[in-house]
């Protein structure tokens, strides 16, 4: 079971909102499907992100994929160490593998709880 | 391999054209089209395409005339002087890892090459993919990675890369280049010319690729053309894909 203290997108990002700040990352399922990660591009602090739109990109085995934002708002912090420590995503995608923190204006209407996300994974299998 | 849905594989055999326009057409098909499309094309003038995250300045030493473009896909730089490029855009299955698409498409390419008398194989002995910092100055063809297509002497003959979208719907672009004749800029490539005259088999190779890709997708090839909407969208995108000479 994935952590139930956060919400999920079908595109395999998670967000955990505390005091108006969303911490955002990608799920263990996404990481397991992105083998041999070589590059992660994250937005700068101050960037405005929009729910459902890409905020970053990741490259693995010469395949580039977008990372989508679960919320709209302004980036207030990025995990600056993560692009140089991509193994962290494999070992701890839920805490140390966070990517950005966003001051939330509004959340995506497509966010799911952990149980619904698990069912979505079953349907994709 | 799924991806064509219930439709045929549209096969678009294009003329040689500007590198920025060729990449822009691939991007337009990825974002704005439905179904599966295979494009087969060449490059004129000569192009140098770099991977999504590569540093253009790392290739500033290349002094032969070319148009420099950035691909939306990963991997290393490619010198497009005398190559045949394929691009496959289709609906994606998010549960399929990138390697599975490489395997299926590269197997189809190996069969197509064999039908034209060109011996090639997917390598299982290649190195791992370059690390985060190493990709900056890497040529795609300098060193085969696992799953790449190599000539009998082990040198790389074809390299591919992907872009995957999840939103608004899952779509995949995989494109790659078959070296028809090696250039002095990238002399380490294997080429079709090592085994046969490239111009003599180019048309037959295009036919064979279309047939083998359609077989891999469990559908039929259907000759077609890009729509006016797709061409217009590509024209709009082309300016953002060309990199002004060493401006980065």
Short mmCIF file of C-alpha atoms in Angstrom, two decimals:
data_model
loop_
_atom_site.label_atom_id
_atom_site.label_comp_id
_atom_site.label_asym_id
_atom_site.label_seq_id
_atom_site.Cartn_x
_atom_site.Cartn_y
_atom_site.Cartn_z
CA UNK A 1 0.00 0.00 0.00
CA UNK A 2 1.31 3.45 -0.91
CA UNK A 3 1.31 6.17 1.78
CA UNK A 4 -2.22 7.38 2.48
CA UNK A 5 -1.10 10.76 3.78
CA UNK A 6 -0.89 12.15 0.22
CA UNK A 7 -2.70 12.18 -3.12
CA UNK A 8 -1.78 10.85 -6.53
CA UNK A 9 -2.14 11.58 -10.23
CA UNK A 10 -2.73 8.93 -12.90
CA UNK A 11 0.55 10.09 -14.42
CA UNK A 12 2.26 8.78 -11.25
CA UNK A 13 3.13 11.91 -9.29
CA UNK A 14 2.29 12.32 -5.60
CA UNK A 15 1.71 15.43 -3.51
CA UNK A 16 1.46 15.95 0.20
CA UNK A 17 -0.07 19.25 1.28
CA UNK A 18 0.81 20.72 4.67
CA UNK A 19 0.04 24.31 5.72
CA UNK A 20 -0.63 25.34 2.14
CA UNK A 21 2.63 23.93 0.79
CA UNK A 22 2.55 20.87 -1.49
CA UNK A 23 5.57 18.58 -1.50
CA UNK A 24 5.68 16.79 -4.86
CA UNK A 25 7.48 13.72 -6.18
CA UNK A 26 6.97 10.64 -8.35
CA UNK A 27 5.74 7.27 -7.15
CA UNK A 28 7.65 4.03 -6.73
CA UNK A 29 5.73 2.68 -9.78
CA UNK A 30 7.06 5.51 -11.94
CA UNK A 31 10.59 4.98 -10.67
CA UNK A 32 10.42 1.25 -11.37
CA UNK A 33 9.42 1.99 -14.98
CA UNK A 34 12.25 4.53 -15.41
CA UNK A 35 15.36 2.38 -15.22
CA UNK A 36 18.87 3.83 -15.50
CA UNK A 37 17.89 7.41 -14.72
CA UNK A 38 20.50 9.80 -16.09
CA UNK A 39 19.01 13.28 -15.89
CA UNK A 40 16.38 15.21 -13.97
CA UNK A 41 15.41 18.77 -14.81
CA UNK A 42 13.47 20.71 -12.15
CA UNK A 43 12.07 24.26 -12.28
CA UNK A 44 13.71 27.18 -10.51
CA UNK A 45 12.29 28.63 -7.30
CA UNK A 46 9.71 31.24 -8.24
CA UNK A 47 8.44 29.34 -11.29
CA UNK A 48 4.65 29.19 -11.61
CA UNK A 49 3.37 25.66 -12.19
CA UNK A 50 -0.07 24.64 -13.32
CA UNK A 51 -2.06 21.57 -12.25
CA UNK A 52 -1.90 18.86 -14.90
CA UNK A 53 0.91 20.56 -16.82
CA UNK A 54 4.59 19.49 -16.94
CA UNK A 55 6.95 21.03 -14.38
CA UNK A 56 10.02 18.90 -15.07
CA UNK A 57 11.55 16.21 -17.22
CA UNK A 58 13.42 13.01 -16.56
CA UNK A 59 15.63 10.94 -18.88
CA UNK A 60 16.20 7.21 -18.63
CA UNK A 61 17.54 4.82 -21.28
CA UNK A 62 17.43 7.65 -23.85
CA UNK A 63 13.70 8.12 -23.13
CA UNK A 64 12.56 11.55 -21.92
CA UNK A 65 9.31 11.82 -19.93
CA UNK A 66 7.48 14.80 -18.51
CA UNK A 67 6.67 15.14 -14.82
CA UNK A 68 3.24 16.69 -14.20
CA UNK A 69 2.20 18.98 -11.40
CA UNK A 70 -0.66 17.90 -9.10
CA UNK A 71 -1.28 21.53 -8.08
CA UNK A 72 -1.14 25.07 -9.38
CA UNK A 73 1.01 27.59 -7.57
CA UNK A 74 4.53 28.92 -7.16
CA UNK A 75 7.64 26.81 -6.60
CA UNK A 76 9.10 27.81 -3.22
CA UNK A 77 11.82 25.14 -2.91
CA UNK A 78 13.47 22.45 -5.05
CA UNK A 79 15.41 19.40 -3.96
CA UNK A 80 18.70 20.68 -5.37
CA UNK A 81 20.62 17.55 -4.38
CA UNK A 82 18.31 15.14 -6.19
CA UNK A 83 19.57 15.58 -9.80
CA UNK A 84 23.02 14.48 -8.63
CA UNK A 85 21.66 11.65 -6.49
CA UNK A 86 19.06 9.99 -8.67
CA UNK A 87 19.45 6.67 -6.86
CA UNK A 88 17.52 8.33 -4.04
CA UNK A 89 14.38 8.03 -6.14
CA UNK A 90 14.75 4.27 -6.09
CA UNK A 91 15.53 3.94 -2.42
CA UNK A 92 13.14 6.55 -0.99
CA UNK A 93 10.67 8.11 -3.46
CA UNK A 94 8.31 9.18 -0.65
CA UNK A 95 10.55 11.38 1.54
CA UNK A 96 14.17 11.98 0.48
CA UNK A 97 13.11 11.72 -3.19
CA UNK A 98 10.83 14.76 -3.11
CA UNK A 99 11.30 17.10 -6.08
CA UNK A 100 9.65 20.48 -5.50
CA UNK A 101 7.57 22.34 -2.94
CA UNK A 102 4.78 24.56 -4.21
CA UNK A 103 2.69 27.23 -2.48
CA UNK A 104 -0.73 25.93 -3.47
CA UNK A 105 -3.29 28.04 -5.27
CA UNK A 106 -5.45 25.09 -6.20
CA UNK A 107 -5.21 21.34 -6.56
CA UNK A 108 -5.91 19.24 -9.63
CA UNK A 109 -9.44 17.86 -9.73
CA UNK A 110 -7.94 14.53 -10.84
CA UNK A 111 -6.09 13.75 -7.62
CA UNK A 112 -6.74 10.31 -6.14
CA UNK A 113 -6.27 8.84 -2.69
CA UNK A 114 -3.88 5.91 -2.25
CA UNK A 115 -6.60 3.28 -2.56
CA UNK A 116 -7.89 4.68 -5.85
CA UNK A 117 -4.34 5.01 -7.17
CA UNK A 118 -3.73 1.34 -6.37
CA UNK A 119 -6.81 0.42 -8.41
CA UNK A 120 -5.52 2.60 -11.26
CA UNK A 121 -2.23 0.70 -11.21
CA UNK A 122 -4.09 -2.59 -11.39
CA UNK A 123 -5.97 -1.34 -14.44
CA UNK A 124 -2.71 -0.33 -16.16
CA UNK A 125 -1.01 -3.66 -15.48
CA UNK B 1 3.56 -4.38 -29.32
CA UNK B 2 0.36 -2.35 -29.20
CA UNK B 3 0.02 1.23 -30.37
CA UNK B 4 -1.74 1.22 -33.72
CA UNK B 5 -5.07 0.44 -32.06
CA UNK B 6 -7.48 -0.78 -34.67
CA UNK B 7 -6.05 1.43 -37.41
CA UNK B 8 -3.40 0.90 -40.04
CA UNK B 9 0.16 2.18 -39.76
CA UNK B 10 0.32 5.40 -41.79
CA UNK B 11 3.62 5.38 -43.66
CA UNK B 12 4.97 8.77 -44.74
CA UNK B 13 8.04 8.67 -46.95
CA UNK B 14 9.36 12.19 -46.89
CA UNK B 15 11.97 13.99 -48.89
CA UNK B 16 15.23 15.18 -47.39
CA UNK B 17 14.49 18.43 -45.56
CA UNK B 18 15.79 20.92 -43.01
CA UNK B 19 16.76 19.29 -39.70
CA UNK B 20 14.62 21.68 -37.63
CA UNK B 21 11.61 20.89 -39.79
CA UNK B 22 12.15 17.14 -39.59
CA UNK B 23 12.31 17.20 -35.79
CA UNK B 24 9.34 19.59 -35.66
CA UNK B 25 7.26 17.14 -37.71
CA UNK B 26 8.07 14.37 -35.24
CA UNK B 27 7.03 16.63 -32.35
CA UNK B 28 3.81 17.67 -34.08
CA UNK B 29 2.88 14.04 -34.65
CA UNK B 30 3.61 13.21 -31.02
CA UNK B 31 1.45 15.99 -29.58
CA UNK B 32 -1.28 16.68 -32.08
CA UNK B 33 -2.03 13.47 -33.98
CA UNK B 34 -3.77 10.19 -33.25
CA UNK B 35 -2.98 6.65 -34.31
CA UNK B 36 0.36 5.34 -35.50
CA UNK B 37 2.58 7.04 -38.07
CA UNK B 38 5.93 5.90 -39.43
CA UNK B 39 8.02 8.56 -41.15
CA UNK B 40 11.15 7.75 -43.17
CA UNK B 41 13.29 10.71 -44.09
CA UNK B 42 16.70 12.23 -44.69
CA UNK B 43 18.36 15.54 -43.86
CA UNK B 44 19.30 18.44 -46.10
CA UNK B 45 21.31 20.46 -45.25
CA UNK B 46 23.41 18.27 -42.97
CA UNK B 47 22.20 18.32 -39.38
CA UNK B 48 23.67 17.86 -35.94
CA UNK B 49 20.98 16.84 -33.47
CA UNK B 50 21.72 16.82 -29.76
CA UNK B 51 19.78 15.07 -27.01
CA UNK B 52 17.25 16.88 -24.84
CA UNK B 53 19.70 17.55 -22.04
CA UNK B 54 22.97 17.91 -23.92
CA UNK B 55 25.04 21.08 -23.92
CA UNK B 56 25.29 22.58 -27.42
CA UNK B 57 28.61 24.19 -26.52
CA UNK B 58 30.16 20.73 -26.23
CA UNK B 59 29.87 20.44 -30.02
CA UNK B 60 31.16 23.89 -30.91
CA UNK B 61 34.31 22.31 -32.34
CA UNK B 62 32.37 20.79 -35.25
CA UNK B 63 33.31 23.18 -38.04
CA UNK B 64 31.62 21.57 -41.03
CA UNK B 65 28.44 23.38 -42.14
CA UNK B 66 25.27 22.10 -40.50
CA UNK B 67 22.04 23.10 -38.82
CA UNK B 68 22.13 22.43 -35.08
CA UNK B 69 18.90 21.19 -33.53
CA UNK B 70 17.76 19.90 -30.18
CA UNK B 71 15.71 16.72 -30.14
CA UNK B 72 12.86 16.24 -27.65
CA UNK B 73 14.30 12.78 -27.00
CA UNK B 74 17.23 11.63 -24.91
CA UNK B 75 20.60 10.13 -25.74
CA UNK B 76 23.65 11.53 -27.47
CA UNK B 77 24.44 13.71 -30.46
CA UNK B 78 23.99 12.48 -34.04
CA UNK B 79 25.60 13.79 -37.20
CA UNK B 80 22.97 13.52 -39.94
CA UNK B 81 24.80 13.61 -43.24
CA UNK B 82 23.92 10.40 -45.03
CA UNK B 83 21.50 8.55 -42.84
CA UNK B 84 18.00 7.20 -43.13
CA UNK B 85 15.92 8.28 -40.18
CA UNK B 86 12.76 6.56 -38.99
CA UNK B 87 10.26 8.02 -36.57
CA UNK B 88 7.36 6.13 -35.08
CA UNK B 89 4.67 8.03 -33.21
CA UNK B 90 1.79 6.13 -31.66
CA UNK B 91 -0.44 5.75 -28.65
CA UNK B 92 1.59 4.62 -25.67
CA UNK B 93 0.97 1.88 -23.16
CA UNK B 94 2.22 3.30 -19.88
CA UNK B 95 2.87 -0.14 -18.45
CA UNK B 96 5.42 -0.95 -21.17
CA UNK B 97 8.97 -0.01 -20.19
CA UNK B 98 11.10 1.92 -22.67
CA UNK B 99 13.36 -1.08 -23.24
CA UNK B 100 10.45 -3.19 -24.52
CA UNK B 101 9.75 -0.66 -27.27
CA UNK B 102 13.45 -0.54 -28.20
CA UNK B 103 13.53 -4.33 -28.36
CA UNK B 104 10.46 -4.66 -30.59
CA UNK B 105 11.38 -1.81 -32.93
CA UNK B 106 15.04 -2.73 -33.19
CA UNK B 107 14.15 -6.37 -33.91
CA UNK B 108 11.93 -5.13 -36.75
CA UNK B 109 14.77 -2.96 -38.08
CA UNK B 110 17.22 -5.87 -37.98
CA UNK B 111 14.77 -7.99 -39.99
CA UNK B 112 14.27 -5.15 -42.50
CA UNK B 113 18.02 -4.72 -42.94
CA UNK B 114 18.44 -8.48 -43.42
CA UNK B 115 15.82 -8.45 -46.19
CA UNK B 116 18.09 -5.98 -48.01
CA UNK B 117 21.22 -8.02 -47.47
CA UNK B 118 22.62 -5.95 -44.60
CA UNK B 119 23.85 -7.98 -41.66
CA UNK B 120 23.13 -6.45 -38.27
CA UNK B 121 22.06 -7.54 -34.80
CA UNK B 122 20.93 -6.14 -31.50
CA UNK B 123 23.83 -6.11 -29.11
CA UNK B 124 23.49 -7.67 -25.70
CA UNK B 125 27.05 -6.84 -24.78
CA UNK B 126 26.91 -3.05 -24.98
CA UNK B 127 27.71 -0.77 -22.11
CA UNK B 128 25.27 0.86 -19.74
CA UNK B 129 23.82 4.22 -20.64
CA UNK B 130 26.03 7.23 -19.95
CA UNK B 131 25.69 8.82 -16.53
CA UNK B 132 24.24 12.28 -15.82
CA UNK B 133 27.36 14.30 -16.56
CA UNK B 134 28.75 12.04 -19.28
CA UNK B 135 25.88 12.67 -21.71
CA UNK B 136 26.96 16.28 -22.24
CA UNK B 137 29.58 15.51 -24.87
CA UNK B 138 28.57 12.04 -25.98
CA UNK B 139 28.08 11.03 -29.61
CA UNK B 140 25.22 8.54 -29.89
CA UNK B 141 27.22 6.28 -32.19
CA UNK B 142 30.50 6.37 -30.30
CA UNK B 143 29.61 3.43 -28.13
CA UNK B 144 26.77 0.91 -28.39
CA UNK B 145 24.48 0.48 -25.42
CA UNK B 146 22.58 -2.70 -24.63
CA UNK B 147 19.86 -3.26 -27.25
CA UNK B 148 21.38 -1.02 -29.92
CA UNK B 149 21.79 -2.27 -33.49
CA UNK B 150 25.36 -3.09 -34.43
CA UNK B 151 27.18 -4.33 -37.53
CA UNK B 152 29.01 -7.69 -37.49
CA UNK B 153 32.19 -5.95 -36.30
CA UNK B 154 30.35 -4.59 -33.23
CA UNK B 155 30.24 -0.95 -34.29
CA UNK B 156 26.90 0.84 -33.95
CA UNK B 157 24.76 1.01 -37.08
CA UNK B 158 21.53 2.44 -35.68
CA UNK B 159 20.70 4.45 -32.57
CA UNK B 160 17.25 5.35 -31.23
CA UNK B 161 15.70 7.53 -28.54
CA UNK B 162 12.24 8.18 -27.12
CA UNK B 163 9.87 10.80 -25.81
CA UNK B 164 6.83 9.70 -23.81
CA UNK B 165 3.78 11.79 -22.94
CA UNK B 166 1.14 11.02 -20.34
CA UNK B 167 -1.10 14.06 -20.81
CA UNK B 168 -3.51 14.69 -22.47
CA UNK B 169 -3.19 11.03 -23.47
CA UNK B 170 -0.28 8.61 -23.48
CA UNK B 171 1.76 8.99 -26.68
CA UNK B 172 5.17 7.72 -27.71
CA UNK B 173 7.77 9.01 -30.15
CA UNK B 174 10.68 6.75 -30.97
CA UNK B 175 13.03 7.88 -33.67
CA UNK B 176 16.44 6.74 -34.79
CA UNK B 177 18.98 6.89 -37.57
CA UNK B 178 20.49 4.18 -39.71
CA UNK B 179 23.90 5.27 -40.99
CA UNK B 180 23.89 4.73 -44.74
CA UNK B 181 27.39 6.15 -45.29
CA UNK B 182 29.75 7.23 -42.49
CA UNK B 183 31.05 10.80 -42.30
CA UNK B 184 34.50 12.01 -41.35
CA UNK B 185 32.83 13.85 -38.44
CA UNK B 186 31.79 10.55 -36.88
CA UNK B 187 34.11 7.98 -38.47
CA UNK B 188 33.50 5.48 -35.66
CA UNK B 189 30.03 4.58 -37.03
CA UNK B 190 29.33 1.39 -38.92
CA UNK B 191 27.38 2.03 -42.10
CA UNK B 192 25.32 0.26 -44.72
CA UNK B 193 28.01 1.29 -47.22
CA UNK B 194 30.39 -1.13 -45.47
CA UNK B 195 28.27 -3.95 -46.87
CA UNK B 196 26.45 -2.69 -49.95
CA UNK B 197 25.76 0.40 -52.05
CA UNK B 198 23.29 2.47 -49.97
CA UNK B 199 21.54 4.19 -52.86
CA UNK B 200 20.79 0.81 -54.45
CA UNK B 201 18.82 -0.45 -51.45
CA UNK B 202 17.33 2.73 -49.95
CA UNK B 203 13.85 2.32 -51.45
CA UNK B 204 13.75 -1.38 -50.71
CA UNK B 205 14.89 -0.72 -47.14
CA UNK B 206 12.08 1.81 -46.64
CA UNK B 207 9.57 -0.75 -47.90
CA UNK B 208 10.98 -3.43 -45.63
CA UNK B 209 10.95 -1.16 -42.57
CA UNK B 210 7.31 -0.23 -43.19
CA UNK B 211 6.33 -3.90 -43.53
CA UNK B 212 8.28 -5.06 -40.49
CA UNK B 213 7.03 -2.21 -38.28
CA UNK B 214 3.44 -2.96 -39.31
CA UNK B 215 3.99 -6.64 -38.47
CA UNK B 216 5.35 -5.65 -35.06
CA UNK B 217 2.24 -3.54 -34.47
CA UNK B 218 -0.02 -6.31 -35.75
CA UNK B 219 -1.48 -4.08 -38.41
CA UNK B 220 -0.98 -3.18 -42.06
CA UNK B 221 1.15 -0.41 -43.61
CA UNK B 222 -0.79 2.25 -45.48
CA UNK B 223 1.02 4.89 -47.58
CA UNK B 224 0.01 8.39 -46.56
CA UNK B 225 1.05 11.99 -46.17
CA UNK B 226 1.10 14.50 -43.36
CA UNK B 227 -2.04 16.61 -43.14
CA UNK B 228 -2.06 20.36 -43.70
CA UNK B 229 -2.68 20.80 -39.97
CA UNK B 230 0.32 18.64 -39.06
CA UNK B 231 2.56 20.45 -41.55
CA UNK B 232 1.41 23.84 -40.30
CA UNK B 233 2.02 22.88 -36.67
CA UNK B 234 5.51 21.64 -37.58
CA UNK B 235 6.27 24.89 -39.36
CA UNK B 236 5.33 26.79 -36.18
CA UNK B 237 7.52 24.54 -34.00
CA UNK B 238 10.61 24.51 -36.22
CA UNK B 239 11.98 27.85 -35.02
CA UNK B 240 12.06 26.66 -31.41
CA UNK B 241 13.95 23.50 -32.34
CA UNK B 242 16.83 25.09 -34.28
CA UNK B 243 19.67 26.25 -32.03
CA UNK B 244 21.38 29.44 -33.17
CA UNK B 245 25.03 28.59 -33.69
CA UNK B 246 26.63 28.13 -30.28
CA UNK B 247 24.41 30.71 -28.65
CA UNK B 248 23.91 28.56 -25.57
#
